[in-house]
Amino acid sequence: MNSTPAGRPLETSGPAARSTPGADHGTAAVPPVLQAEGLVKRYGAVTAIAEGDLELYPGEILAVIGDNGAGKTSLIKALCGALVPDAGRILLDGRPVTFRTPMDARRAGIETVYQSLAVAPGLDIAENLFLGREQRRPGFLGSVLRLLDKQDMRTVARRQMRELGIATLQDIGQAVESLSGGQRQAVAVARASAFGSKVVILDEPTAALGVKESDRVLQMIRDVRDWGLPVILISHNMPHVFDIADRIHIHRLGRRATVITPESHSMAEAVAIMTGAMPPPEPVSRVR
Amino acid sequence: MATDTADPSTSEPPPTAPVTPGRRLQNLLHANPIVGPLAVLALAILAFSLVNPRFLAAANLGLVLQQVTVIATLALGQTLVILTAGIDLAVGAIAVFASMLMAGAAHTLGVPGPVALILGILAGTAMGAFNGWLVTVVRLPPFIVTLGTLSVFFSLNAVVSHGETIRGAEMPPIMTATGDTAFRIGAFGVTWGSLIMLALFVVFSYSLSSTAWGRHVYATGDDLEAARLAGIRTGRVLLSVYLVAGVIYGIGAWVLMGRLAAASPNIGAEYNLNSITAVVIGGTSLFGGRGLVVGTLVGALIVGVFQNGLQLAGVDVVWQGTAIGLLVLVAVAVDQRIRKVKR
């Protein structure tokens, strides 16, 4: 079980654990938070990841785009522990890490918001936020009677949701199934940002949402970045990617084609690089 | 550390759709799944007491409680399984096997009563764990698993008991002590078995509502994949549920012997479906993830009240099945409706 939450983020090992968002670290001086080097994953004759490289820097939103079958999903799965690569290595804060299960990645501070959201519809918002990480009351009640600290979890959940700008949620005890798609997404993002201490990975967060709700979710992702948590965003939606990404990692044929920024290239060019119609330019290493 | 600057008073009220009375009822039932069963129980008690005032006699109410004790105990274990979106068809077989083992150990082998009881409870636990192992490790559907073990356990039961009933007088008194009256308020008597049953309901009501294990049981039954991705070890949760259900069935075996004042291998077949009936009438969803154990207690009481009340009303016994069956259908139909909650 986790320690007592002290506000967002719930699990910090001190202020130094997080980077300062938007701070100018200089290009070469700041090492990536999360780095993949030469990851390989083959399923028989099929190569899912030929050469998986990726760098995520502190305080940035890195979008990962690529055509269907380009291997971006496999790459991301390797980063969040859902897939074990055959070769290559993953570095978190410069240290090599091995993830055998999603729990390994989570324990290391990498939280993933899956496209399916992984929320239990019958449980309420607070219960979902703490699902799998419930907090117990201190003392005898918690240790022997295993009594949950419902009130504290609700307080933290309420604050977390409010900080993500979900003010219309009056009742933290509302079942998630009664929420709209965007609100459910908010619950999943709130959970990831509350417990992720290093990285938040979002898989197609706006795929099922309308225009207004998408805007709100995009703002939420910006908020998470501005709190100091770097974000990896997988999306097919080019306008959304160009709207919020600091850098855009383009995956093609199982490897990184290049990294661009919304300023350096247009959407049409990004699509052209993605499909191979345009030769990839030199990757941009760091912008913020 | 971010400070809490948002002012709750600035929160906009959620956009409210026009709320019809039907919608309001649906929302009420969805938020409080116990309301429906409680209303049915209250109406049934009222109706039967109007038909025959003797229904409300203290002695009769005590009888109703005694009659529902065994089913309620077994249905508690069944509730846990159904909350995980499973089903346990072997409940009766496990309980009867455990009771025959208890009685056989005490009577035939001369094992001291308390030891015999523990052996029986351990047997129930092992059988529950076996079901859980088949569900979680071998990954068979719960329906198929318990359909198979139902048959296996009933035939093992015949092997152990040789088909012979062991009367209470042939065993140490503790074996049937659950049938003894613990206390009495006027003519309303409460047996030790009923007290054990109620204590189990208190324990599991608490475990499900106020511990992480309970949350995980609900989440696993609600959406297995989501629970797994959220970091819950769903296999462990499922295994624990079947195992704990086995413990409850084992204790139920003791309660059963008290009720019968004997251990008989020839009963128990009806317990399988009756326990499911109590769970469903009590408002727990067969689709998993929703329901309360206290609902199951109310469900068992509803069944008991209907059986007893119809009898006192002079209705032919054959109609009891019809009444209970219709109740089950209504309960499931209501569950289907209230699950379609407003988005």
XYZ file of C-alpha atoms in Angstrom:
631
model
C 0.000 0.000 0.000
C 1.057 3.528 -0.564
C 2.010 6.194 1.839
C -0.422 8.887 2.792
C -1.158 11.161 -0.135
C -0.063 14.731 0.287
C -1.715 16.270 -2.736
C -0.861 15.957 -6.369
C 1.372 14.250 -7.265
C 0.703 11.478 -4.810
C 4.040 9.769 -4.942
C 7.003 12.052 -5.030
C 10.323 11.335 -3.541
C 10.893 15.021 -2.944
C 10.862 18.083 -5.153
C 14.009 16.958 -6.948
C 12.174 13.959 -8.308
C 10.407 16.157 -10.811
C 11.790 18.398 -13.444
C 10.859 22.024 -13.678
C 8.533 22.485 -16.608
C 9.555 24.854 -19.311
C 12.880 25.589 -17.719
C 15.708 26.192 -20.098
C 18.165 23.443 -19.459
C 20.249 23.980 -22.555
C 20.210 21.460 -25.326
C 22.939 19.034 -24.443
C 22.970 19.309 -20.668
C 19.570 17.758 -19.925
C 19.459 14.005 -20.231
C 16.232 12.339 -21.327
C 13.869 11.084 -18.626
C 13.011 8.036 -20.623
C 15.088 6.581 -23.372
C 14.793 3.526 -25.581
C 17.853 2.294 -27.423
C 17.777 -0.210 -30.248
C 14.739 -2.134 -29.071
C 13.915 -5.180 -31.167
C 10.800 -7.285 -31.076
C 10.059 -10.089 -33.495
C 7.094 -12.411 -33.654
C 8.355 -15.255 -35.804
C 8.962 -13.768 -39.221
C 7.210 -10.528 -38.348
C 9.318 -7.715 -37.022
C 7.265 -5.428 -34.813
C 10.168 -3.251 -33.705
C 13.212 -3.218 -35.980
C 15.135 -0.546 -34.163
C 13.161 1.142 -31.439
C 14.720 4.407 -30.377
C 12.969 7.100 -28.437
C 13.910 9.940 -26.164
C 11.567 11.763 -23.854
C 12.885 14.906 -22.226
C 11.738 16.524 -19.001
C 8.712 18.769 -19.262
C 7.704 17.918 -22.791
C 4.842 16.342 -24.643
C 6.254 13.915 -27.156
C 3.737 12.760 -29.717
C 4.368 9.418 -31.378
C 2.764 9.081 -34.779
C 3.028 6.493 -37.486
C 0.965 4.593 -39.968
C -0.918 1.491 -38.872
C 1.605 -1.309 -38.562
C 4.553 1.034 -38.238
C 5.281 -0.492 -34.851
C 4.509 2.458 -32.647
C 2.142 0.453 -30.483
C 4.776 -2.226 -29.913
C 7.330 0.424 -29.037
C 5.009 2.000 -26.507
C 4.059 -1.387 -25.095
C 7.720 -2.051 -24.454
C 7.974 1.238 -22.575
C 5.000 0.509 -20.344
C 5.894 -3.103 -19.656
C 3.143 -4.740 -21.696
C 5.713 -6.284 -24.021
C 9.219 -7.549 -23.314
C 11.649 -6.647 -26.112
C 14.091 -9.230 -27.516
C 16.987 -6.818 -27.564
C 17.916 -3.237 -26.795
C 17.526 -1.353 -23.560
C 15.326 1.148 -21.791
C 16.813 3.854 -19.597
C 14.854 5.736 -16.992
C 16.706 8.765 -15.661
C 19.795 7.335 -17.287
C 19.559 4.013 -15.484
C 18.769 0.800 -17.373
C 15.451 -0.719 -16.362
C 13.722 -3.981 -17.227
C 9.953 -4.182 -17.318
C 8.427 -7.645 -17.386
C 4.879 -6.545 -16.554
C 2.943 -3.268 -16.598
C 3.244 -3.288 -12.804
C 7.045 -3.105 -13.103
C 6.784 0.026 -15.231
C 4.207 1.491 -12.906
C 6.361 0.892 -9.872
C 9.177 2.680 -11.668
C 6.901 5.720 -12.090
C 5.574 5.223 -15.611
C 1.789 5.421 -15.754
C -0.184 4.499 -18.839
C -3.674 5.563 -19.835
C -4.829 2.776 -22.101
C -7.255 3.387 -24.896
C -9.708 1.167 -23.037
C -9.079 3.420 -19.977
C -8.987 0.465 -17.565
C -11.649 1.879 -15.302
C -14.254 -0.237 -13.545
C -17.612 1.206 -14.632
C -19.525 0.175 -11.522
C -17.065 1.771 -9.105
C -17.116 5.484 -8.376
C -14.536 8.091 -9.302
C -12.609 7.940 -6.060
C -12.634 4.160 -6.065
C -11.305 4.080 -9.603
C -8.613 6.619 -8.885
C -7.230 4.415 -6.151
C -8.045 1.090 -7.798
C -5.276 -1.355 -6.992
C -3.641 1.211 -4.696
C -6.218 1.597 -1.981
C -5.169 3.304 1.188
C -5.971 1.948 4.585
C -6.646 3.711 7.821
C -3.651 4.028 10.104
C -3.208 1.829 13.152
C -5.205 -1.195 14.202
C -8.158 -0.406 11.938
C -5.993 -0.519 8.861
C -3.438 -3.147 9.724
C -5.703 -5.724 11.340
C -9.201 -4.865 10.164
C -7.917 -3.755 6.734
C -10.276 -0.799 6.887
C -10.020 1.521 3.892
C -9.530 5.224 4.390
C -12.466 6.163 2.198
C -12.676 9.741 3.306
C -9.058 10.506 2.635
C -9.162 8.827 -0.760
C -12.238 10.846 -1.668
C -10.624 14.085 -0.583
C -7.571 13.407 -2.693
C -9.677 12.290 -5.651
C -11.786 15.441 -5.446
C -8.720 17.643 -5.408
C -7.121 15.749 -8.248
C -10.201 16.046 -10.421
C -10.573 19.728 -9.624
C -6.997 20.431 -10.553
C -7.619 18.851 -13.913
C -10.426 21.333 -14.411
C -13.225 18.845 -14.016
C -15.406 21.190 -12.034
C -18.714 19.854 -13.243
C -18.224 16.660 -11.342
C -20.148 17.373 -8.208
C -20.040 13.963 -6.712
C -16.825 12.046 -6.399
C -18.976 9.096 -5.367
C -20.598 8.968 -8.795
C -20.234 5.687 -10.655
C -17.898 6.004 -13.619
C -20.487 4.431 -15.922
C -22.675 7.506 -15.445
C -19.927 9.773 -16.807
C -19.404 10.984 -20.346
C -16.503 9.715 -22.424
C -14.456 12.820 -21.711
C -15.114 12.612 -18.015
C -14.051 8.978 -17.981
C -10.906 9.966 -19.787
C -10.407 12.581 -17.098
C -10.649 9.931 -14.399
C -8.020 7.835 -16.176
C -5.737 10.838 -16.699
C -6.211 11.907 -13.097
C -5.193 8.453 -11.934
C -2.116 8.375 -14.150
C -0.992 11.855 -13.193
C -1.622 11.261 -9.516
C 0.514 8.151 -9.346
C 2.975 8.638 -12.194
C 6.138 10.124 -10.804
C 8.239 10.062 -13.992
C 6.228 9.635 -17.167
C 2.627 9.506 -18.308
C 1.842 7.595 -21.501
C -1.500 8.257 -23.191
C -2.786 5.964 -25.903
C -5.246 7.668 -28.267
C -6.866 9.755 -25.530
C -9.141 11.666 -27.886
C -10.102 8.856 -30.243
C -13.592 8.394 -28.840
C -14.379 12.002 -27.984
C -16.261 14.901 -29.526
C -14.711 18.271 -30.294
C -15.422 19.961 -26.979
C -14.418 17.012 -24.890
C -11.243 16.551 -26.925
C -10.278 20.151 -26.253
C -10.760 19.618 -22.578
C -8.686 16.445 -22.560
C -5.916 18.192 -24.529
C -5.884 20.949 -21.941
C -5.657 18.326 -19.240
C -2.609 16.826 -20.952
C -1.000 20.270 -21.058
C -1.727 20.667 -17.351
C -0.049 17.371 -16.607
C 3.020 18.484 -18.537
C 3.027 21.831 -16.775
C 2.980 20.053 -13.433
C 6.315 18.625 -14.500
C 5.347 15.198 -15.774
C 6.591 14.509 -19.289
C 3.963 12.954 -21.530
C 4.118 10.499 -24.388
C 1.043 10.829 -26.557
C 0.107 8.262 -29.166
C -2.446 9.643 -31.572
C -3.748 9.390 -35.081
C -5.308 12.796 -34.888
C -2.908 15.198 -36.624
C -4.601 18.439 -35.540
C -4.476 17.309 -31.921
C -0.865 16.253 -32.233
C 0.115 19.550 -33.803
C -1.934 21.410 -31.241
C -0.191 20.147 -28.134
C 3.018 18.281 -28.949
C 6.383 19.861 -28.247
C 8.072 17.315 -30.446
C 6.685 14.714 -32.810
C 8.342 11.332 -33.112
C 7.502 9.775 -36.484
C 7.662 6.001 -36.599
C 7.943 4.167 -39.886
C 8.671 0.538 -40.781
C 9.545 -0.433 -37.238
C 12.017 2.368 -36.611
C 12.140 6.052 -35.852
C 12.089 7.959 -39.124
C 12.705 11.303 -37.517
C 11.577 13.765 -34.879
C 10.030 17.051 -35.933
C 8.260 19.895 -34.184
C 4.922 21.514 -35.000
C 6.895 24.614 -35.979
C 9.430 22.934 -38.237
C 6.989 21.016 -40.393
C 3.393 21.132 -41.524
C 0.822 18.436 -41.005
C 1.009 17.514 -44.679
C 4.749 17.090 -44.395
C 4.399 14.957 -41.292
C 1.995 12.688 -43.131
C 4.355 12.572 -46.117
C 7.245 11.494 -43.874
C 4.996 8.983 -42.177
C 4.051 7.349 -45.460
C 7.505 7.599 -47.011
C 6.490 10.138 -49.639
C 9.049 12.575 -48.284
C 12.565 11.784 -47.022
C 12.830 12.273 -43.278
C 14.739 15.359 -42.129
C 17.370 15.371 -39.393
C 15.719 14.690 -36.041
C 15.147 17.554 -33.643
C 16.626 16.567 -30.325
C 15.115 19.053 -27.958
C 13.019 22.158 -28.064
C 11.921 23.287 -24.686
C 3.303 20.879 -4.115
C 0.310 22.278 -5.871
C -2.051 24.163 -3.649
C -5.743 23.715 -3.709
C -6.961 26.946 -5.193
C -10.162 25.888 -6.889
C -13.325 27.110 -5.256
C -15.992 24.454 -5.152
C -18.726 27.081 -5.298
C -17.687 27.984 -8.842
C -18.488 24.476 -10.015
C -21.273 24.488 -12.515
C -24.132 22.173 -11.776
C -24.150 19.205 -14.110
C -26.453 19.603 -17.084
C -29.665 18.007 -15.975
C -31.791 16.072 -18.383
C -35.537 16.158 -17.767
C -36.086 13.598 -15.041
C -39.180 11.491 -15.441
C -40.532 9.532 -12.456
C -39.506 6.300 -14.172
C -35.994 7.597 -14.698
C -35.842 8.733 -11.104
C -36.895 5.285 -9.925
C -34.285 3.721 -12.176
C -31.579 5.984 -10.792
C -32.699 5.302 -7.233
C -32.574 1.548 -7.777
C -29.239 1.859 -9.498
C -27.719 3.866 -6.697
C -29.357 1.783 -3.947
C -29.745 -1.777 -5.194
C -31.073 -2.861 -1.805
C -34.225 -0.727 -2.057
C -36.031 -3.067 -4.457
C -35.556 -6.279 -2.473
C -36.414 -4.511 0.797
C -39.636 -3.167 -0.713
C -40.572 -6.625 -1.963
C -39.875 -8.121 1.473
C -41.956 -5.455 3.235
C -44.844 -5.866 0.788
C -44.742 -9.642 1.085
C -44.799 -9.505 4.887
C -47.672 -7.031 4.785
C -49.686 -9.060 2.283
C -49.214 -12.412 4.018
C -50.026 -10.959 7.426
C -53.265 -9.528 6.010
C -54.183 -12.897 4.528
C -53.369 -14.798 7.698
C -52.632 -12.892 10.923
C -50.856 -15.954 12.269
C -48.014 -15.168 9.875
C -46.793 -12.418 12.197
C -46.830 -14.632 15.284
C -43.428 -14.623 16.952
C -43.161 -18.386 16.765
C -43.832 -18.331 13.038
C -41.283 -15.598 12.350
C -38.738 -17.613 14.303
C -39.563 -20.549 12.076
C -39.072 -18.480 8.932
C -35.637 -17.437 10.168
C -34.709 -21.045 10.858
C -35.957 -22.090 7.449
C -33.836 -19.544 5.610
C -30.655 -19.986 7.660
C -29.048 -22.736 5.591
C -29.898 -21.194 2.240
C -28.799 -17.756 3.379
C -25.428 -19.115 4.537
C -24.791 -20.951 1.281
C -26.093 -17.998 -0.739
C -23.499 -15.776 0.926
C -20.710 -17.796 -0.671
C -22.691 -17.845 -3.903
C -22.899 -14.027 -3.769
C -19.130 -13.689 -3.657
C -18.788 -15.920 -6.705
C -21.562 -14.145 -8.631
C -20.027 -10.743 -7.837
C -16.998 -11.856 -9.843
C -19.334 -12.642 -12.764
C -19.069 -16.338 -11.984
C -21.617 -18.899 -10.878
C -21.327 -21.773 -8.435
C -23.420 -24.815 -9.260
C -21.492 -26.983 -6.822
C -22.498 -25.158 -3.627
C -24.971 -27.815 -2.488
C -22.621 -30.648 -3.357
C -19.799 -29.069 -1.367
C -21.969 -28.375 1.665
C -23.460 -31.860 1.726
C -20.066 -33.496 1.193
C -18.599 -31.448 4.027
C -21.484 -32.387 6.329
C -21.146 -36.085 5.517
C -17.410 -35.890 6.132
C -17.991 -34.156 9.473
C -20.622 -36.660 10.529
C -18.714 -39.648 9.220
C -15.521 -38.605 10.961
C -17.311 -38.092 14.256
C -19.603 -41.104 14.057
C -17.720 -43.774 12.158
C -14.112 -42.858 12.928
C -14.759 -41.524 16.408
C -12.915 -38.273 15.777
C -13.700 -35.617 18.444
C -16.556 -33.328 17.370
C -14.600 -30.069 16.990
C -11.882 -31.823 14.979
C -14.527 -33.389 12.742
C -16.051 -29.962 12.145
C -12.685 -28.493 11.213
C -12.030 -31.392 8.856
C -15.333 -30.716 7.129
C -14.637 -27.003 6.800
C -11.195 -27.793 5.401
C -12.800 -30.126 2.885
C -15.184 -27.346 1.808
C -12.228 -24.992 1.510
C -10.277 -27.464 -0.583
C -13.232 -27.991 -2.898
C -13.739 -24.255 -3.290
C -10.036 -23.827 -3.968
C -10.223 -26.603 -6.565
C -13.018 -24.728 -8.348
C -10.979 -21.542 -8.144
C -7.924 -23.292 -9.523
C -9.907 -24.575 -12.494
C -11.291 -21.088 -13.131
C -8.070 -19.121 -12.756
C -5.262 -21.467 -13.751
C -6.917 -23.871 -16.174
C -9.086 -20.961 -17.317
C -12.371 -22.767 -17.724
C -15.662 -20.869 -17.487
C -17.116 -20.978 -13.936
C -20.358 -22.493 -15.199
C -18.548 -25.454 -16.747
C -16.164 -25.840 -13.821
C -18.891 -26.037 -11.220
C -21.155 -28.131 -13.421
C -18.340 -30.666 -13.546
C -17.393 -30.481 -9.880
C -21.076 -30.639 -8.900
C -21.137 -34.105 -10.373
C -17.750 -35.064 -8.970
C -18.524 -33.871 -5.439
C -21.940 -35.534 -5.360
C -20.473 -38.856 -6.375
C -17.611 -38.490 -3.864
C -20.318 -37.806 -1.357
C -21.971 -41.135 -2.151
C -18.596 -42.858 -1.765
C -17.939 -41.275 1.624
C -21.427 -41.729 3.045
C -22.497 -44.999 1.385
C -25.789 -43.208 0.962
C -26.581 -43.507 4.645
C -28.011 -40.798 6.853
C -26.290 -40.276 10.194
C -28.721 -39.145 12.859
C -27.878 -36.441 15.352
C -28.196 -38.853 18.265
C -25.353 -40.914 16.792
C -22.923 -37.979 16.890
C -21.392 -35.762 19.564
C -23.872 -32.995 20.500
C -21.660 -30.253 19.050
C -22.270 -31.595 15.543
C -25.890 -30.485 15.613
C -25.528 -27.660 18.150
C -26.247 -25.126 15.394
C -29.860 -26.212 15.568
C -30.117 -25.419 19.280
C -31.842 -22.255 20.359
C -29.341 -19.592 21.370
C -31.851 -17.178 22.827
C -35.523 -16.541 22.760
C -37.594 -13.372 22.842
C -41.014 -14.571 23.863
C -41.888 -17.223 21.317
C -39.327 -15.926 18.800
C -36.414 -18.322 19.012
C -33.045 -17.790 17.372
C -30.747 -20.766 16.796
C -26.957 -20.771 16.975
C -26.997 -21.548 13.284
C -28.877 -18.321 12.562
C -26.404 -16.380 14.677
C -23.479 -17.893 12.804
C -25.186 -17.041 9.520
C -25.789 -13.440 10.603
C -22.196 -13.121 11.845
C -20.923 -14.297 8.457
C -23.062 -11.685 6.742
C -21.635 -8.961 8.983
C -18.061 -10.093 8.291
C -18.499 -10.216 4.533
C -20.572 -7.087 4.332
C -17.632 -5.338 5.941
C -14.996 -7.071 3.842
C -16.718 -6.194 0.598
C -17.533 -2.600 1.423
C -14.546 -1.521 3.450
C -11.443 -3.419 2.429
C -9.276 -3.338 -0.666
C -10.070 -7.004 -1.227
C -13.751 -6.133 -1.508
C -13.069 -3.385 -4.018
C -10.998 -5.777 -6.046
C -13.771 -8.359 -6.028
C -16.188 -5.783 -7.433
C -13.689 -4.451 -9.972
C -12.774 -7.935 -11.149
C -16.412 -8.829 -11.660
C -17.207 -5.507 -13.260
C -14.488 -5.524 -15.902
C -11.781 -8.156 -15.639
C -9.453 -6.581 -18.182
C -9.770 -3.104 -16.699
C -9.063 -4.477 -13.241
C -5.983 -6.273 -14.535
C -4.672 -3.165 -16.268
C -5.303 -1.160 -13.113
C -2.826 -3.443 -11.401
C -5.174 -5.816 -9.611
C -4.005 -9.409 -9.562
C -7.302 -10.694 -10.813
C -6.274 -14.354 -10.729
C -5.554 -14.114 -7.034
C -8.801 -12.283 -6.375
C -10.820 -14.957 -8.176
C -8.996 -17.778 -6.456
C -9.546 -16.161 -3.068
C -13.264 -15.779 -3.774
C -13.781 -19.456 -4.626
C -11.658 -20.486 -1.660
C -13.531 -18.243 0.775
C -16.824 -19.453 -0.683
C -15.632 -22.990 0.124
C -14.984 -21.966 3.734
C -18.497 -20.544 3.943
C -20.000 -23.718 2.464
C -18.044 -25.723 5.037
C -19.500 -23.658 7.857
C -22.853 -23.977 6.084
C -22.478 -27.743 6.374
C -22.406 -27.447 10.142
C -25.447 -25.163 10.079
C -27.157 -27.697 7.822
C -26.594 -30.555 10.268
C -28.114 -28.471 13.033
C -31.173 -27.699 10.938
C -31.685 -31.365 9.972
C -30.541 -32.753 13.323
C -28.739 -35.230 11.097
C -26.349 -35.500 8.174
C -28.081 -36.752 5.088
C -26.507 -37.400 1.675
C -29.866 -37.253 -0.048
C -30.540 -33.552 0.228
C -28.676 -30.607 -1.183
C -29.506 -30.797 -4.865
C -32.017 -27.974 -4.494
C -29.508 -25.821 -2.614
C -27.616 -25.077 -5.816
C -30.463 -23.308 -7.526
C -32.043 -21.949 -4.339
C -28.837 -20.185 -3.389
C -28.688 -18.558 -6.821
C -32.345 -17.607 -6.426
C -31.654 -15.819 -3.139
C -28.708 -13.945 -4.654
C -30.657 -12.828 -7.713
C -33.789 -11.822 -5.812
C -31.477 -9.932 -3.475
C -30.506 -7.656 -6.341
C -27.026 -8.927 -7.171
C -26.351 -8.881 -10.876
C -25.546 -12.173 -12.589
C -23.250 -10.133 -14.840
C -20.952 -9.435 -11.908
C -19.636 -6.364 -10.179
C -22.902 -5.204 -8.660
C -24.775 -6.203 -5.580
C -24.598 -6.430 -1.825
C -24.416 -9.412 0.473
C -27.126 -7.896 2.653
C -29.309 -8.059 -0.447
C -28.763 -11.804 -0.480
C -29.949 -12.026 3.118
C -33.063 -10.090 2.134
C -33.426 -12.314 -0.931
C -33.272 -15.454 1.194
C -35.833 -13.940 3.574
C -38.123 -13.126 0.643
C -38.003 -16.746 -0.481
C -38.635 -17.921 3.084
C -41.502 -15.483 3.593
C -43.140 -16.532 0.320
C -42.865 -20.234 1.114
C -44.150 -19.824 4.642
C -46.760 -17.220 3.798
C -48.221 -19.148 0.879
C -48.474 -22.190 3.095
C -50.261 -20.259 5.828
C -52.532 -18.744 3.203
C -53.608 -22.261 2.348
C -52.121 -22.214 -1.147
C -51.136 -25.622 -2.501
C -47.399 -26.256 -2.084
C -46.972 -26.756 -5.805
C -47.549 -23.032 -6.385
C -44.547 -22.043 -4.267
C -42.177 -22.870 -7.100
C -44.237 -20.750 -9.470
C -44.133 -17.774 -7.126
C -40.394 -18.011 -6.502
C -39.695 -18.543 -10.201
C -41.670 -15.448 -11.143
C -39.781 -13.465 -8.507
C -36.477 -14.532 -10.041
C -37.635 -13.472 -13.500
C -38.818 -10.101 -12.209
C -35.555 -9.577 -10.329
C -33.426 -10.298 -13.385
C -35.633 -8.111 -15.584
C -35.301 -5.247 -13.108
C -31.545 -5.759 -12.985
C -31.341 -5.573 -16.781
C -33.306 -2.356 -16.743
C -31.407 -0.562 -14.020
C -28.061 -1.529 -15.484
C -28.913 0.618 -18.481
C -28.171 3.746 -16.554
C -28.438 7.229 -17.960
C -25.238 8.392 -19.587
